[in-house]
Coordinates of C-alpha atoms and ligand atoms in Angstrom, one line a residue:
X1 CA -76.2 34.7 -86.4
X2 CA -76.6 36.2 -89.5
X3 CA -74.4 39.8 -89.9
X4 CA -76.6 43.1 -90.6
X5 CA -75.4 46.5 -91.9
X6 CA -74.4 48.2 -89.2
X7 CA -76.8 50.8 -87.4
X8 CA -77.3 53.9 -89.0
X9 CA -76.0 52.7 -92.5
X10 CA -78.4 51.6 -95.2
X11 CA -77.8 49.5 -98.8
X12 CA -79.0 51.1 -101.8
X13 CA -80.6 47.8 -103.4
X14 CA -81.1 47.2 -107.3
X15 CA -84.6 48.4 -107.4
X16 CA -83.8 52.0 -105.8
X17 CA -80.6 52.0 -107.6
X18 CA -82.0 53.6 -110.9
X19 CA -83.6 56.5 -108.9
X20 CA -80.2 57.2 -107.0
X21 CA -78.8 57.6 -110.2
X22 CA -81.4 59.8 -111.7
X23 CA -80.8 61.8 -108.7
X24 CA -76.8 62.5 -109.2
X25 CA -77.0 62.8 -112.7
X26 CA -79.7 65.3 -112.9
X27 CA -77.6 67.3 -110.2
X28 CA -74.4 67.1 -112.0
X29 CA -75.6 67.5 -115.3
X30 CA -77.4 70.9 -113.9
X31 CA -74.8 71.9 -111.9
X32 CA -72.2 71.6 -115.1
X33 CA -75.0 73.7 -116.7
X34 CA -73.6 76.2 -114.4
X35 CA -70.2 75.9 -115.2
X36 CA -69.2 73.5 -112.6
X37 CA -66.6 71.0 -112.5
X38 CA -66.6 67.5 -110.7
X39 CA -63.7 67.4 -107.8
X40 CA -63.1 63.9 -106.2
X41 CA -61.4 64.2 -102.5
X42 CA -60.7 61.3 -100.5
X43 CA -63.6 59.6 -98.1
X44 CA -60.8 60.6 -94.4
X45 CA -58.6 63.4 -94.1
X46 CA -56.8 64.6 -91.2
X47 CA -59.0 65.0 -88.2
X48 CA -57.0 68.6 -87.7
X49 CA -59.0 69.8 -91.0
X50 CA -62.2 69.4 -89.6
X51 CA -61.4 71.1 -86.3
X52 CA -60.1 74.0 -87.8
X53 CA -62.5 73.8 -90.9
X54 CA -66.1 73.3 -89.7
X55 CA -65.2 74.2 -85.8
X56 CA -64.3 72.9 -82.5
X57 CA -67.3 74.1 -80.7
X58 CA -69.8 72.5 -83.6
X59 CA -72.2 69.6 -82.5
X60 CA -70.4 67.8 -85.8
X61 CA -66.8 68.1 -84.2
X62 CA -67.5 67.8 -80.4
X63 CA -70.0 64.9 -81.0
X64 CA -70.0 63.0 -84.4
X65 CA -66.5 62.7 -86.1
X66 CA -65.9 58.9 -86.6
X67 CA -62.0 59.6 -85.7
X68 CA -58.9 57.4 -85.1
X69 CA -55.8 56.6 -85.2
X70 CA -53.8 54.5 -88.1
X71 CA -51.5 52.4 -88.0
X72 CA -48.8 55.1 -88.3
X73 CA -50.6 57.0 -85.3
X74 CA -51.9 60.0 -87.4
X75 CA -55.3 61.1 -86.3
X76 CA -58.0 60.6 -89.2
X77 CA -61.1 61.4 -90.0
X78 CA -64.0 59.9 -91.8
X79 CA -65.3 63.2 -93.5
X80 CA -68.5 64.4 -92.1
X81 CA -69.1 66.6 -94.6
X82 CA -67.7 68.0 -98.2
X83 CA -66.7 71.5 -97.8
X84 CA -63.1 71.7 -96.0
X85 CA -62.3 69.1 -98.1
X86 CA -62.9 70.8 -101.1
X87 CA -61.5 74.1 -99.8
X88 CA -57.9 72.0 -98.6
X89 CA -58.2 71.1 -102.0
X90 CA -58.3 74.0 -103.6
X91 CA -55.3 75.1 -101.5
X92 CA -53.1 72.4 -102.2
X93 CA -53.7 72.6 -106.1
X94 CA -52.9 76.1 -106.0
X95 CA -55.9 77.0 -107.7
X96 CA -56.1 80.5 -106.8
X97 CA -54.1 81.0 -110.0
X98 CA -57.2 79.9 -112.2
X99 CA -59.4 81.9 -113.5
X100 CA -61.6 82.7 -110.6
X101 CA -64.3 82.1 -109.3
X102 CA -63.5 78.4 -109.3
X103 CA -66.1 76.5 -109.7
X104 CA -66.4 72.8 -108.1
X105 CA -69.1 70.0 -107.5
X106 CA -69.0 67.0 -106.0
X107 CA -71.2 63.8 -104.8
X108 CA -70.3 61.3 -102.1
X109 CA -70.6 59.1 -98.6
X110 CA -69.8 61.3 -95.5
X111 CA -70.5 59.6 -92.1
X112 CA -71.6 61.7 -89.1
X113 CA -72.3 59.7 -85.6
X114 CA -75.8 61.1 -85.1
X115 CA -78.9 59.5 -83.8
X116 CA -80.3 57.6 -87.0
X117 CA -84.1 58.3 -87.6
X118 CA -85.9 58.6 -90.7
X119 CA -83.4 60.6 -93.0
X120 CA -80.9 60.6 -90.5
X121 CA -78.1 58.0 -91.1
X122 CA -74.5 57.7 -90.1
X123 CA -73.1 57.1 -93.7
X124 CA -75.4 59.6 -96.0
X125 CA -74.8 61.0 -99.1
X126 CA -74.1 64.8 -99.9
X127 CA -74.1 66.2 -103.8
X128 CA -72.4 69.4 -103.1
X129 CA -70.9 72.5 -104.6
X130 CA -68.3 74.7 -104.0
X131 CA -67.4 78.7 -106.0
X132 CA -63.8 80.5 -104.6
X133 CA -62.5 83.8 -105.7
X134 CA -65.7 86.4 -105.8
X135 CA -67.7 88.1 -102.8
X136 CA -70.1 89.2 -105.7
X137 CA -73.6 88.7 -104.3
X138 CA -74.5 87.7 -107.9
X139 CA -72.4 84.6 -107.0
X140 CA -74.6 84.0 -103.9
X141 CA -77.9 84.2 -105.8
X142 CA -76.3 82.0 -108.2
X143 CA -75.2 79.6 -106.1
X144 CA -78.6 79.1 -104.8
X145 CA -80.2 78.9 -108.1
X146 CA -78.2 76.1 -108.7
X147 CA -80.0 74.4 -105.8
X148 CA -83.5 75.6 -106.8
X149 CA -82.7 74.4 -110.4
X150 CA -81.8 71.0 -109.7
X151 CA -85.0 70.3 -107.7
X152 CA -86.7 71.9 -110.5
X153 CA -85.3 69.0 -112.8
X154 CA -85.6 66.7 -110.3
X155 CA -89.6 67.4 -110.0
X156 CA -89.1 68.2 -106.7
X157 CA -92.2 70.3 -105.6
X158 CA -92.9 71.9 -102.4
X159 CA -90.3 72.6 -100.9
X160 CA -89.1 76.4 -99.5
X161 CA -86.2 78.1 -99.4
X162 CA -85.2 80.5 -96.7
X163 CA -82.5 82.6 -96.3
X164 CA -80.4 84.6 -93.9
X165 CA -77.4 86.5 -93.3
X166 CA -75.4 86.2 -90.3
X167 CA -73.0 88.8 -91.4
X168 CA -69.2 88.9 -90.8
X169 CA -66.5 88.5 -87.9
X170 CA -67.4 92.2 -87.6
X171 CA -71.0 92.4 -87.1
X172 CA -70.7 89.2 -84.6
X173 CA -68.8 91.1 -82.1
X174 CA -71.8 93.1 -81.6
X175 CA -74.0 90.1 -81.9
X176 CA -72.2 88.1 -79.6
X177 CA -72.0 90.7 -76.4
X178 CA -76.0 90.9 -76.8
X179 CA -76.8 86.7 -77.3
X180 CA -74.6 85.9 -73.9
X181 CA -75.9 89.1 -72.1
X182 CA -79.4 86.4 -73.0
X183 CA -78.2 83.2 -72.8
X184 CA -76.2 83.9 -69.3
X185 CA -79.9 85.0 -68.2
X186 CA -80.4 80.9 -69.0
X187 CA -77.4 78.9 -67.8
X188 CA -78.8 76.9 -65.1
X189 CA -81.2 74.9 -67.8
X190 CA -78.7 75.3 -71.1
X191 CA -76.9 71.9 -71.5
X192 CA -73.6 71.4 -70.3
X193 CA -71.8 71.7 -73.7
X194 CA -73.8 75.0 -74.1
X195 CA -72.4 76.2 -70.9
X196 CA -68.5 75.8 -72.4
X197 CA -70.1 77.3 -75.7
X198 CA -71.3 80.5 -74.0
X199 CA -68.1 81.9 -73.9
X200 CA -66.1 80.3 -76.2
X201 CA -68.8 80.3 -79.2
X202 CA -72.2 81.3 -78.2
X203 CA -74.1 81.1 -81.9
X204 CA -73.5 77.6 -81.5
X205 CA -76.0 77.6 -78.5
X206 CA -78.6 78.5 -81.5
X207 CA -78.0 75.1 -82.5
X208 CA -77.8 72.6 -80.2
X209 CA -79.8 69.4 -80.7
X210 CA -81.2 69.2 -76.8
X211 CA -84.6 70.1 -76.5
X212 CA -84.6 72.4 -73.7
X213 CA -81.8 74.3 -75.6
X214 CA -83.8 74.4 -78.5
X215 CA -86.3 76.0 -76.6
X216 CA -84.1 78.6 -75.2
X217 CA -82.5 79.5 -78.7
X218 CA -85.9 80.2 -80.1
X219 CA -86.0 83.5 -77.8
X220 CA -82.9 85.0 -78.2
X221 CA -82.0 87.9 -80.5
X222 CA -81.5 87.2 -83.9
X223 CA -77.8 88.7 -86.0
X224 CA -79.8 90.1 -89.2
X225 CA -80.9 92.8 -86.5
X226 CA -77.2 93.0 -85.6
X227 CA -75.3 93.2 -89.5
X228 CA -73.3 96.2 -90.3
X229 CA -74.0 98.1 -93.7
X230 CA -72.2 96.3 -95.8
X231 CA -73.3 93.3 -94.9
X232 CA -77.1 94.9 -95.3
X233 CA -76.0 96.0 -98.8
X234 CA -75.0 92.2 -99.5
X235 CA -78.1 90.6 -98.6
X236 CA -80.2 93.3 -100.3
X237 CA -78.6 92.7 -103.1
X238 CA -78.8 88.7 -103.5
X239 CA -82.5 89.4 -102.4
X240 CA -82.9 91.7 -105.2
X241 CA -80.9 89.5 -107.9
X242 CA -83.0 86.0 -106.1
X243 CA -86.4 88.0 -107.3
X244 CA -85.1 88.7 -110.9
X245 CA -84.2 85.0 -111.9
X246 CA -87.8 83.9 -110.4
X247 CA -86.7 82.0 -107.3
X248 CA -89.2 82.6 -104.4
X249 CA -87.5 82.9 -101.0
X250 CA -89.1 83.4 -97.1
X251 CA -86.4 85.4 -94.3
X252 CA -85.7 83.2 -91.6
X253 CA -83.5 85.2 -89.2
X254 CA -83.8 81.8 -86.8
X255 CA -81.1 80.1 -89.8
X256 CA -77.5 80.2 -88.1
X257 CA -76.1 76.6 -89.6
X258 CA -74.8 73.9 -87.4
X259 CA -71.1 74.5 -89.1
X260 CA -68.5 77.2 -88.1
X261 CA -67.1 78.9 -90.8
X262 CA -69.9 80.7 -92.3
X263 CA -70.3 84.6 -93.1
X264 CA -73.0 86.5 -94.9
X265 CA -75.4 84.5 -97.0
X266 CA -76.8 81.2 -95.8
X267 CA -80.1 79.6 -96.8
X268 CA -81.8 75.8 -96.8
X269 CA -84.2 74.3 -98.8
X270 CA -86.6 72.6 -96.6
X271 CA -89.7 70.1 -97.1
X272 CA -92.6 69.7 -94.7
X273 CA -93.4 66.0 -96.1
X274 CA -90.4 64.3 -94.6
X275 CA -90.9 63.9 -91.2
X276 CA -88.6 66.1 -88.5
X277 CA -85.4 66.4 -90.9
X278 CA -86.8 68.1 -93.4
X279 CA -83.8 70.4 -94.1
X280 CA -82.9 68.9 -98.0
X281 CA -80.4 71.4 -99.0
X282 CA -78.2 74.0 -96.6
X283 CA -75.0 76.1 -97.5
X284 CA -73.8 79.5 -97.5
X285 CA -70.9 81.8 -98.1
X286 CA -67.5 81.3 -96.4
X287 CA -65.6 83.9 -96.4
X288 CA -63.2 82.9 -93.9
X289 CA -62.5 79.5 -94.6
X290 CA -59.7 79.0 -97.0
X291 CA -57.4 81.4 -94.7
X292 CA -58.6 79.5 -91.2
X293 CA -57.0 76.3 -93.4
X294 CA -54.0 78.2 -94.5
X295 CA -54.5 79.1 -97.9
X296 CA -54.5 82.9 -99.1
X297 CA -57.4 85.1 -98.2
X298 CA -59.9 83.6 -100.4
X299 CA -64.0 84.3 -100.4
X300 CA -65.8 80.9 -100.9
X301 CA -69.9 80.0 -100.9
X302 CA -71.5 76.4 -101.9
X303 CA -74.3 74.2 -100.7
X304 CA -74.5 70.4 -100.0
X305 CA -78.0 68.4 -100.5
X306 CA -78.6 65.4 -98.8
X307 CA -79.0 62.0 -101.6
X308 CA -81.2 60.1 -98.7
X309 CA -83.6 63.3 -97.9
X310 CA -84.0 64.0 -101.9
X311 CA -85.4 60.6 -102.2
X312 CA -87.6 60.7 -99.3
X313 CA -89.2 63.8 -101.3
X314 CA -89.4 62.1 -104.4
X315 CA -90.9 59.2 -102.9
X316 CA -93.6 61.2 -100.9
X317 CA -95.0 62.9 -104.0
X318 CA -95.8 59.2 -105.1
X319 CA -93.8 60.0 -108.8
X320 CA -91.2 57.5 -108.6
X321 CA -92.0 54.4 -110.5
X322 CA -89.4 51.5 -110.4
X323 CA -87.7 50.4 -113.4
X324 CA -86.3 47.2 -114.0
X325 CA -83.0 46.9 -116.6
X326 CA -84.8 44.3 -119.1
X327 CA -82.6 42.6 -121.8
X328 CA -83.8 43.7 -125.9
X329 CA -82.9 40.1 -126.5
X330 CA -82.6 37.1 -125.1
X331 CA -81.1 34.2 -126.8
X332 CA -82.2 31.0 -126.2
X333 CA -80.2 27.5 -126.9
X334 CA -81.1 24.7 -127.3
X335 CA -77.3 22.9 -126.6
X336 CA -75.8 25.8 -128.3
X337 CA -74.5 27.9 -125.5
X338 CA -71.1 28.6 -127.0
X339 CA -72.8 29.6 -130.1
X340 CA -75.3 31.9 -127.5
X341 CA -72.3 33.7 -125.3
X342 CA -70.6 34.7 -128.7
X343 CA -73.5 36.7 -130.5
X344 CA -74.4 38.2 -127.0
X345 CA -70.9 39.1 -126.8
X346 CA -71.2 40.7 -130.2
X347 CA -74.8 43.0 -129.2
X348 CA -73.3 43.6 -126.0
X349 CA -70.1 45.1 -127.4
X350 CA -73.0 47.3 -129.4
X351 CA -74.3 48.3 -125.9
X352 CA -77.0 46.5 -126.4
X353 CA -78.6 44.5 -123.1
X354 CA -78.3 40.9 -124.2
X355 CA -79.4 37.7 -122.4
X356 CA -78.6 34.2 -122.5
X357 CA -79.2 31.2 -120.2
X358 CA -76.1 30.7 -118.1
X359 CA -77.6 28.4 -115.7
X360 CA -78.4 25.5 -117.3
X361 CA -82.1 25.5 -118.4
X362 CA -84.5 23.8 -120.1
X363 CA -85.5 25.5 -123.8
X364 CA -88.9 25.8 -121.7
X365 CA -87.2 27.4 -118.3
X366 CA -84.9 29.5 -120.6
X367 CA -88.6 31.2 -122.8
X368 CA -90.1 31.1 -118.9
X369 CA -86.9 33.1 -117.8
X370 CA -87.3 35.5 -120.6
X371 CA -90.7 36.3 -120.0
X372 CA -89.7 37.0 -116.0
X373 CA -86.9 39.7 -117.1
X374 CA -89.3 41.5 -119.5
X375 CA -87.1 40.8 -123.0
X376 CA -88.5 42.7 -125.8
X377 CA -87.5 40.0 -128.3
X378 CA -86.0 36.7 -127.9
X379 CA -84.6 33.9 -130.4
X380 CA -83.8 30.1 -130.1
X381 CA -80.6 28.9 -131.7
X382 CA -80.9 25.2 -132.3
X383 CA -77.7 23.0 -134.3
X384 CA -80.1 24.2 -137.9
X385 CA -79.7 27.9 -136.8
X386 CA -76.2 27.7 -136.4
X387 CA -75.8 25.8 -139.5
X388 CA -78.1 28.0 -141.6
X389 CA -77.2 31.6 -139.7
X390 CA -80.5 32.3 -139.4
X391 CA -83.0 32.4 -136.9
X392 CA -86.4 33.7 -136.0
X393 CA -86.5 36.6 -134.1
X394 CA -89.8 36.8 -132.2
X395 CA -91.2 40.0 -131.3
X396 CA -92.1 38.8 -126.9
X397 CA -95.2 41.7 -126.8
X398 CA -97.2 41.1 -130.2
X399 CA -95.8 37.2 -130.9
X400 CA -94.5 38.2 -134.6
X401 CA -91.8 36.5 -136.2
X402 CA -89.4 37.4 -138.7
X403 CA -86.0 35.2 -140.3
X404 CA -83.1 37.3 -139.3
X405 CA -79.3 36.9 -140.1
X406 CA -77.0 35.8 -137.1
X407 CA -74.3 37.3 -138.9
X408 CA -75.0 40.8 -139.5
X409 CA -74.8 42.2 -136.9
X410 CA -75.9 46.0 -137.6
X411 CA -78.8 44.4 -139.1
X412 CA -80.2 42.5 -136.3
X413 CA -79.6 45.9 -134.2
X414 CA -81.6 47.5 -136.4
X415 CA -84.5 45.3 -135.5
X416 CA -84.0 45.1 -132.2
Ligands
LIG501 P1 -75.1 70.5 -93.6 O1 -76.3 71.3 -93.4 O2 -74.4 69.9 -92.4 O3 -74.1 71.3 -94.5 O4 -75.5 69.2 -94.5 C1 -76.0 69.5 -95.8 C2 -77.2 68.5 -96.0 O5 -76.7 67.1 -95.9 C3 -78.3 68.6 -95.1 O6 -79.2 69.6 -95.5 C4 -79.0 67.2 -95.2 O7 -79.8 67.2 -96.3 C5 -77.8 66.3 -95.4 N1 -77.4 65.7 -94.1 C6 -76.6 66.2 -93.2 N2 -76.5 65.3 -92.1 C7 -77.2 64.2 -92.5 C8 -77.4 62.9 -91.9 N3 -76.9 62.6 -90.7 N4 -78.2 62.0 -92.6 C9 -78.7 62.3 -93.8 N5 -78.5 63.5 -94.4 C10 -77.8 64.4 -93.8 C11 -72.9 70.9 -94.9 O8 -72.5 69.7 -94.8 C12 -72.1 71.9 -95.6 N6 -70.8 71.4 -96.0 C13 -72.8 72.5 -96.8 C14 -72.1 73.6 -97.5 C15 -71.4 73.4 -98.6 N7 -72.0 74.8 -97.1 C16 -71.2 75.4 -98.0 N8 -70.8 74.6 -98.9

């Protein structure tokens, strides 16, 4: 039987390829507009940095890490997400003695073992960001108009940002006394993972994937009635400073994040065109984080968006048009092949896209096979063009000809 990727994992095939491109280049180049700087990390880690990172009680380390053992019995970790990664990072490089904040961005595979449905997927792509080193809410407003900006150049219309603060270690003691005094009220129906939660991490209750869970997490109280002053003082402020560079923004005190360690600020850009996981964009601030891993007391705040989702968009507003890479020339041969590999060699070392029959055609396959790829011009080299240097370079759209030098090589670009 014929193999098949396996479930959950998907190829990105020539004809989407261009778009996926589009896609991370427009959010680096944006996010270098902002002063970020690319940061590659390896695809595992140790499964330890995960546990302590995004949290034991989350659904992502309880029920989705694709974990296991090498062959020198360490426990490893595909990463199922970008953050603790960049954080352990950013401890081990010692780059609390950089100018702060440090600014990072990166774009890759993670692999989560969820139930794959339409923009769901087991390998899926994240373009993130990551800022250490200020608790300045101007940072937090920033950070998200780094998001709002690269849909911007994306094109990507329609979709709403809402925000929420679900304050600090502080405020939660608070919080947390008044969720399990409500969610006790419901521990005959809450799932059994919920039940170990209620004690051990009850905001994770809030966002549980099982149905009757969900339904249960929709009444209870919400933190943003629950923040202390400073952390009201925060949000005000990257409310205020959201208004001033333009970037509408709805409250959603429902937002608590499926991931442990964040504070304050967090927010996600969601679409209603995409079917049930419409969440494109989610992050927040950190504060926490880089000491839970060991490093020194360090604030931190970024966002990851979703490659797959991001297309789904783009392909629902009906903009995407698919491009095919289509040679400038091709050079046909009529028994000259040697003669046709070396000048393609020479336009292709000019990064131009250059074509010549390497399978053996017919002069009348070869024009046929020019046609199909969409060449802008081709020639023929025959045994008198290779004598002479000269050939006719035919223009494929309007049928013009014109004699052009096989040996000046600046010159032919310059018609090409
Ligand atoms: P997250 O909300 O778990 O946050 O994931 C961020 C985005 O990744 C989601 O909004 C979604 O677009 C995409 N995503 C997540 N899981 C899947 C999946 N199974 N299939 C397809 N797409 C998926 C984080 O990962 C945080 N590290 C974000 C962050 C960065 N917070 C602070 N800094």
């Amino acid at each position: 039987m014929a193999m098949k990727a396996p479930r959950g994992t998907a190829d990105v095939l020539p004809k989407d390829a261009n778009l996926w491109r589009f896609v991370e280049s427009t959010a680096a180049e944006t996010a270098r507009a902002f002063g970020y700087e690319e940061i590659r990390t390896p695809v595992f880690e140790h499964t330890e940095l995960f546990q302590r990172g995004v949290g034991d009680t989350t659904d992502v380390v309880q029920k989705e890490m694709y974990t296991f053992n090498d062959k020198g019995d360490r426990s490893i970790t595909l990463r199922p997400e970008g953050t603790a990664s960049a954080a352990r990072a950013y401890i081990e490089h010692a780059m609390h003695a950089l100018p702060q904040p440090v600014k990072l961005y990166y774009c890759g595979a993670c692999y989560r073992y969820e139930k794959p449905q339409a923009g769901r997927l087991r390998e899926f792509h994240q373009f993130g960001i990551e800022a250490y080193g200020s608790e300045d809410p101007a940072l937090d407003a920033e950070i998200i108009a780094v998001a709002s900006t690269i849909f911007k150049n994306l094109g990507c219309t329609g979709l709403t940002l809402n925000i929420n603060s679900i304050g600090c270690p502080e405020c939660r003691k608070k919080y947390n006394e008044a969720l399990i005094s409500y969610l006790s009220s419901h521990s005959e129906t809450l799932c059994e993972t919920c039940n170990t939660r209620l004690t051990k991490n009850p905001m994770r209750v809030l966002d549980c994937k099982s149905p009757i869970c969900k339904e249960i997490a929709a009444g209870a109280p919400h933190i943003l009635d629950y923040i202390c002053d400073d952390c009201r003082d925060h949000f005000e402020a990257v409310k205020s400073y959201l208004t001033v560079m333009g970037i509408p923004f709805s409250i959603d005190p429902t937002i608590v994040r499926g991931l442990d360690y964040y504070t304050r600020t967090v927010f996600e850009f969601v679409s209603t065109q995409i079917g049930a996981q419409g969440t494109v964009c989610g992050g927040g601030r950190y504060d926490g984080l880089l000491e839970e891993l060991g490093g020194n007391p360090t604030p931190g705040m970024g966002f990851a968006m979703g490659i797959e989702r991001i297309i789904l968009v783009l392909r629902s507003m009906g903009l995407v048009k698919e491009e095919k890479n289509s040679p400038r020339l091709f050079v046909a041969s009529i028994g000259q092949t040697a003669a046709a590999l070396a000048l393609c060699q020479k336009l292709r070392e000019n990064g131009i896209y250059a074509m010549c029959d390497v399978a053996g055609r017919s002069l009348k396959a070869q024009m046929k096979n020019a046609d199909r790829e969409g060449a802008a011009y081709s020639l023929v080299l025959g045994e008198d063009e290779v004598k002479s240097g000269e050939a006719q370079l035919k223009n494929m759209e309007t049928g013009e000809k014109e004699t052009v030098s096989l040996s000046d090589i600046p010159a032919l670009i310059a018609r090409l």
